[in-house]
Short mmCIF file of C-alpha atoms in Angstrom, two decimals:
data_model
loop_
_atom_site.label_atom_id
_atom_site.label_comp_id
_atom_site.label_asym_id
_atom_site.label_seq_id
_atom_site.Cartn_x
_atom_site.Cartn_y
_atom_site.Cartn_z
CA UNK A 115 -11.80 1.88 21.04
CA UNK A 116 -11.50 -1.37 21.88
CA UNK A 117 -11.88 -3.20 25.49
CA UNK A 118 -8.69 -5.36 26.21
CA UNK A 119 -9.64 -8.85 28.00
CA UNK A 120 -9.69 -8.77 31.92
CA UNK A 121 -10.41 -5.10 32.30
CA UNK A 122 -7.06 -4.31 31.34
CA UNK A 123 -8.17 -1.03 29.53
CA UNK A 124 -8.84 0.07 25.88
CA UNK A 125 -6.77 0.13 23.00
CA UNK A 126 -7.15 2.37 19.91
CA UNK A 127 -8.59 1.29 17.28
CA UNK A 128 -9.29 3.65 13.73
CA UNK A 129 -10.80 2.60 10.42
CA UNK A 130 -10.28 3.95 7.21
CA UNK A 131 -12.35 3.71 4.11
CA UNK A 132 -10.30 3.62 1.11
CA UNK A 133 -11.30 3.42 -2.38
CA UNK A 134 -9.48 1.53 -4.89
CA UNK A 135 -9.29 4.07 -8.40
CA UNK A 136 -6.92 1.62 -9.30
CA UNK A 137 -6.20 -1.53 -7.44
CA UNK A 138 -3.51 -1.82 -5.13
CA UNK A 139 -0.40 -4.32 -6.26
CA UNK A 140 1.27 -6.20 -3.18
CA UNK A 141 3.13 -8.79 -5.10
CA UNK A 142 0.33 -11.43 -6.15
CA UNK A 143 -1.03 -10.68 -9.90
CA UNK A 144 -2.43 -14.15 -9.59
CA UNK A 145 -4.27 -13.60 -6.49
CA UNK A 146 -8.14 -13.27 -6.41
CA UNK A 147 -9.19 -10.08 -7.08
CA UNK A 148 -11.91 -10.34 -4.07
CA UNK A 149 -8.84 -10.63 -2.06
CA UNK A 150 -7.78 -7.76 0.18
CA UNK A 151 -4.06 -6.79 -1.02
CA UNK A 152 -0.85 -8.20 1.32
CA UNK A 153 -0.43 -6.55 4.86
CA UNK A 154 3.01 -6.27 4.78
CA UNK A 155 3.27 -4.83 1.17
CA UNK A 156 1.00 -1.86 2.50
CA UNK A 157 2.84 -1.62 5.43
CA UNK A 158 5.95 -1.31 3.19
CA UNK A 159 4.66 1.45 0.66
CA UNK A 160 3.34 3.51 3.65
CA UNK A 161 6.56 3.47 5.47
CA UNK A 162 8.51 4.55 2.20
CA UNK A 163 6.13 7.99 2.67
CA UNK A 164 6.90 7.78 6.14
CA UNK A 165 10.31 7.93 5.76
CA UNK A 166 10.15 10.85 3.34
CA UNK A 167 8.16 12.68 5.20
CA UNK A 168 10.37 12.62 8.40
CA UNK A 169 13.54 13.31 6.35
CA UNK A 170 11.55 16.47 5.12
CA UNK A 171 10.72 17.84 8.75
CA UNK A 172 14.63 17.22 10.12
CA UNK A 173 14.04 13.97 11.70
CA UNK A 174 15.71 10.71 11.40
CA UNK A 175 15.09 8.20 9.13
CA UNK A 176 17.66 4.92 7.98
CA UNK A 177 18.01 3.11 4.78
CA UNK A 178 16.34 0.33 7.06
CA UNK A 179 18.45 -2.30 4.30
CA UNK A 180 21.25 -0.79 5.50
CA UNK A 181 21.07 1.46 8.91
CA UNK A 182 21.18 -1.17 11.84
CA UNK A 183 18.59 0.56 13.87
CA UNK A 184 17.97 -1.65 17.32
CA UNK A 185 16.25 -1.47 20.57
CA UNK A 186 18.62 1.09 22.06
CA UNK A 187 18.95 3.43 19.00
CA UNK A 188 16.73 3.81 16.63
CA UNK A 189 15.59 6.83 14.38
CA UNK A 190 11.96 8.05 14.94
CA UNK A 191 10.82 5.87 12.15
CA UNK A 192 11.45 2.54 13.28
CA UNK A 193 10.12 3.97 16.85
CA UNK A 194 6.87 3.94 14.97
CA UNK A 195 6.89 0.71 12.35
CA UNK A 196 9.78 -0.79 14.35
CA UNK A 197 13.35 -3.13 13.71
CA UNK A 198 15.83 -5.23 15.04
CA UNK A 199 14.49 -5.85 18.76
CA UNK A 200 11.95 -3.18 18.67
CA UNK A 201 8.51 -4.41 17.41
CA UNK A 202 5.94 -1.99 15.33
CA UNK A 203 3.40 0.14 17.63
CA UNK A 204 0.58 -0.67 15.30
CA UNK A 205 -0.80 -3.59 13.83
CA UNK A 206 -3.15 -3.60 9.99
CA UNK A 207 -5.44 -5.30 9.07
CA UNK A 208 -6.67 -4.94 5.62
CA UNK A 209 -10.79 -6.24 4.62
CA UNK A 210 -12.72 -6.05 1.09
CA UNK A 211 -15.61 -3.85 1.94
CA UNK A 212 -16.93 -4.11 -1.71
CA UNK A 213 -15.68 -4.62 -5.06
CA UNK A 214 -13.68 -1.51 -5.24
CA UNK A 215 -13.62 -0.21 -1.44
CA UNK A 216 -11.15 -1.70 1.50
CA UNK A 217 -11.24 -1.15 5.20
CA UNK A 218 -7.45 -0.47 6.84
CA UNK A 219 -8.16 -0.84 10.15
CA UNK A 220 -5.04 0.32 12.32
CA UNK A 221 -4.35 -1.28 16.11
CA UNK A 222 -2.50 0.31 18.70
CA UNK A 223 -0.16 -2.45 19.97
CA UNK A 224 1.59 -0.26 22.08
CA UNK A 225 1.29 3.19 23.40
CA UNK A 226 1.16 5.66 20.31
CA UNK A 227 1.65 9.40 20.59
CA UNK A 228 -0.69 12.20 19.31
CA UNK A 229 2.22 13.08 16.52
CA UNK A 230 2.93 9.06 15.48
CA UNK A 231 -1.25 9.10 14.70
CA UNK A 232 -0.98 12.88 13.06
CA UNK A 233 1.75 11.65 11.27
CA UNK A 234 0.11 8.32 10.31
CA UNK A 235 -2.58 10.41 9.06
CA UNK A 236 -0.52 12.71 6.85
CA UNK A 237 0.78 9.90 5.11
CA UNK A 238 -2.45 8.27 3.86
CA UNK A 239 -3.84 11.89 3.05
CA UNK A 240 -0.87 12.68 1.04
CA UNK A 241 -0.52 9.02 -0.42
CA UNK A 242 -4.63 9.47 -1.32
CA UNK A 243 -4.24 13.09 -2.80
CA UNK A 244 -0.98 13.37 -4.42
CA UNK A 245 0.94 9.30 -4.62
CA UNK A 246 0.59 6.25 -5.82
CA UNK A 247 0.51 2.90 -2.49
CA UNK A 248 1.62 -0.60 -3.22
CA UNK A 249 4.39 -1.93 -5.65
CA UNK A 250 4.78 -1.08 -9.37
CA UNK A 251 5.03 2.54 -8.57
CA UNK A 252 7.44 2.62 -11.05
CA UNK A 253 5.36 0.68 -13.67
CA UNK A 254 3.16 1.51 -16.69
CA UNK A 255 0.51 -0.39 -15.39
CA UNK A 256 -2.11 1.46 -13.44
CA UNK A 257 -1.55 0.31 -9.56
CA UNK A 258 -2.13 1.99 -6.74
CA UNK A 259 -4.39 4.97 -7.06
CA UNK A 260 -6.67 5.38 -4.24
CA UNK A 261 -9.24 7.71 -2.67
CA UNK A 262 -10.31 8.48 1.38
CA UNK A 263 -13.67 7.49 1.53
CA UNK A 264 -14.31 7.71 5.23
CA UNK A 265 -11.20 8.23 7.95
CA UNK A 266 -11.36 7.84 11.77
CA UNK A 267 -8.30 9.82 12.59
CA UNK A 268 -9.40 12.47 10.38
CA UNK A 269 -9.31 14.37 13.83
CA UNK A 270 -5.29 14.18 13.73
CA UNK A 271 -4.88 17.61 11.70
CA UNK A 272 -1.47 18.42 10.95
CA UNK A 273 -0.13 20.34 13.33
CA UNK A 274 3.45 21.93 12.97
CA UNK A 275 4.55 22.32 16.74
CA UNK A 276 3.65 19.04 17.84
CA UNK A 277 5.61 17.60 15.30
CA UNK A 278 8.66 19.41 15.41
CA UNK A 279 8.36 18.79 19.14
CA UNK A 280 8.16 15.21 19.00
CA UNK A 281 10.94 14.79 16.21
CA UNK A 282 13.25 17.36 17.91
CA UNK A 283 15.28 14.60 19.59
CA UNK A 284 15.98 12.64 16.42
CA UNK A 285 17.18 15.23 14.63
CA UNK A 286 20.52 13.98 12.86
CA UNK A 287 21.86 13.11 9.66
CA UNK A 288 21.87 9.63 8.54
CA UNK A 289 22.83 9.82 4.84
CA UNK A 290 21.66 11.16 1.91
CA UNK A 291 20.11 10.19 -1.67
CA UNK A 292 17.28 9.29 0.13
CA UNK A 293 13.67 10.42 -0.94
CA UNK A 294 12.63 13.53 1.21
CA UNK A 295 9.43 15.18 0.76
CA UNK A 296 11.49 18.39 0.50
CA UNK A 297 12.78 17.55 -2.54
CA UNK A 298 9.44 16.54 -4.20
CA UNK A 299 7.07 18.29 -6.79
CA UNK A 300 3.72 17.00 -7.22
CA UNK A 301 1.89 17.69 -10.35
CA UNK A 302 -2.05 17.25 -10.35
CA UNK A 303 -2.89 18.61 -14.02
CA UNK A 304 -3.95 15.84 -16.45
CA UNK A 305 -3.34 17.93 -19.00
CA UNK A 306 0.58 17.88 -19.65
CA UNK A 307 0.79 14.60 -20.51
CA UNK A 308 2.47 15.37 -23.44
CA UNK A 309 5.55 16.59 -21.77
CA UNK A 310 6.49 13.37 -19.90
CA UNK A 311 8.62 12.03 -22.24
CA UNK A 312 10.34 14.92 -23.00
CA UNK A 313 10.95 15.67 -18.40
CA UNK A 314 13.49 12.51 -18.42
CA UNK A 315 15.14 13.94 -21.47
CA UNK A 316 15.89 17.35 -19.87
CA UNK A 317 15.74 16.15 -16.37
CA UNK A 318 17.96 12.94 -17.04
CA UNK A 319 18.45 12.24 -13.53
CA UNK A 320 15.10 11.47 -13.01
CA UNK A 321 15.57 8.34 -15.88
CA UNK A 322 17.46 6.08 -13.28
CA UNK A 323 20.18 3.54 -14.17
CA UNK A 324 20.85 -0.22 -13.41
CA UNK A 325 21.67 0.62 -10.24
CA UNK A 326 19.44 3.77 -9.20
CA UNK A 327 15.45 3.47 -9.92
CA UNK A 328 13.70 5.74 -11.83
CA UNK A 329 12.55 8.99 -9.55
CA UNK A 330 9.47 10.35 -11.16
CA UNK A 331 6.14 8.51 -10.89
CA UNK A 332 2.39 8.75 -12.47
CA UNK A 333 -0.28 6.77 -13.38
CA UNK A 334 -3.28 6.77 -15.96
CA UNK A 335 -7.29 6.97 -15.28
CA UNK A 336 -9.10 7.53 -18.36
CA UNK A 337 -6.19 8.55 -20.33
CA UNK A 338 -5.36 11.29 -18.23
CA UNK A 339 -2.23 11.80 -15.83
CA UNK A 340 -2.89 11.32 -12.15
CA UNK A 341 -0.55 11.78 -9.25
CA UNK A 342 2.56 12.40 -11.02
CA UNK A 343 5.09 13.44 -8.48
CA UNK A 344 9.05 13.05 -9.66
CA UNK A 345 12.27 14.11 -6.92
CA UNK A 346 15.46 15.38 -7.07
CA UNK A 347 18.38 14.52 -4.38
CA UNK A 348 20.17 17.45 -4.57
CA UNK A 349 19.92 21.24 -5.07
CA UNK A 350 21.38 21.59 -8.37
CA UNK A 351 18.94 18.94 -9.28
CA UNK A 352 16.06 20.57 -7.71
CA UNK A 353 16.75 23.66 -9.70
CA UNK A 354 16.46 21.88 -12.78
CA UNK A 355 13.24 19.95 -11.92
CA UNK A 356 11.20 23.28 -10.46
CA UNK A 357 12.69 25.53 -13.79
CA UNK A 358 11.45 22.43 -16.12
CA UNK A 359 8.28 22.85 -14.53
CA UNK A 360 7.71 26.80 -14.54
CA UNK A 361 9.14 27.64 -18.35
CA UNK A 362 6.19 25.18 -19.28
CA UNK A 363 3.64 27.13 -17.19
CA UNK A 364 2.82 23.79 -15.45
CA UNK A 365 1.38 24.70 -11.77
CA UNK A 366 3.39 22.26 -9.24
CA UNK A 367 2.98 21.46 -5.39
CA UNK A 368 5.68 21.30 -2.82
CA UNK A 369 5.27 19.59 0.55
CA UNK A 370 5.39 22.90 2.60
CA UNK A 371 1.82 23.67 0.88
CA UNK A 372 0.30 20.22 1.38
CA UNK A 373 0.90 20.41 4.91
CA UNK A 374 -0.69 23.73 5.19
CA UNK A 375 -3.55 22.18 3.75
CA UNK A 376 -3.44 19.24 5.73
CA UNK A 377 -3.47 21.40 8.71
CA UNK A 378 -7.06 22.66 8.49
#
């Protein structure tokens, strides 16, 4: 915690440890590589898993290039990392620990609930376990894969009722062919790398277009797969993605069972 000037009272304060398996891109390649990565392009990358998340429990989340969220409606993620007229409720600051290890420290600016720091939580935990942070996710080159070396608000469990509680206002639809966690399979086996190229083939959804990016993701450590995680947007496509998946005998994740694990 941290004392506010004047007696004013404390603000919350939490650190967490990360570990760089691969470093983290925020739009520099130039920069020096003692350099903490960009703020904002964190900020960015979390909020993406943010967004998918909420989608996944029923809550609202905009296309924020697109949904004019404000002051006096907005969904429950720009409550939390904020938009027109309605600032963010946390600010991050990112420091170079060592070589390979950065501190994200995360500031209450304003009043956060217990489920905004859960949720907060989540993200990271599921970003550190199962997805890639920072841009070129959708690049060969190895960005982005990260470890939890020591977390503060590893005392924000998941925990089911308090979410659905604090979401159940902001339950409505605003659009589809959006990523939702829902729609996700997560892959940690190194050992089918062989079958990538052939996914896009039989899943050719998955391949984007010139308008549509690319929707399945992985990067390399050692020359073996890590974090590969691909989504569909639909249930006809989800059907195809999970059957791909189980006629290869290739064990898969969905987010139901990485919350339960979350949870304890």
């Amino acid at each position: 915690m941290i004392s506010l000037p004047g007696g004013e009272g404390e603000i919350k304060e939490y650190k967490v440890i990360i570990k760089e398996i691969k470093p983290i891109f925020t739009g520099d390649a130039n920069k020096d590589p003692t350099d903490p990565p960009r703020e904002t392009g964190v900020i960015g990358s979390i909020r993406w898993w943010y967004e998918a998340l909420i989608r996944s429990l029923g809550g609202s989340a905009c296309d924020p290039t697109k949904t004019k969220c404000n002051q006096e409606a907005h969904c429950v993620v720009c409550e939390l990392f904020g938009c027109t007229g309605w600032s963010r409720k946390f600010r991050l600051i990112i420091e170079r620990k060592k070589e390979n290890k950065l501190i994200f420290r995360f500031i209450e600016l304003r009043p956060m609930e217990e489920a905004e720091w859960i949720l907060l939580n989540s993200i990271l935990r599921i970003i550190a376990g199962y997805g890639i942070i920072g841009g070129k996710m959708t690049e060969r080159e190895n960005y982005g894969l990260i470890e939890i070396d020591s977390n503060e608000m590893s005392d924000f469990k998941y925990d089911k009722s308090k979410i659905e509680k604090y979401i159940e206002h902001t339950k409505r639809n605003m659009g589809k062919r959006h990523p939702d966690l829902n729609n996700f399979i997560f892959i940690d086996d190194s050992t089918f790398k062989e079958d990538i190229e052939n996914i896009k083939n039989v899943c050719d959804f998955l391949k984007g277009s010139e308008y549509r990016s690319k929707r399945y993701f992985y990067k390399e450590d050692n020359n073996k797969i890590k974090h590969f995680f691909a989504y569909a947007e639909d249930e006809f496509e989800w059907e195809q993605l999970k059957n791909y998946f189980k006629k290869k005998n290739i064990e898969f994740l969905v987010i139901k069972e990485i919350l339960e694990e979350l949870s304890i």
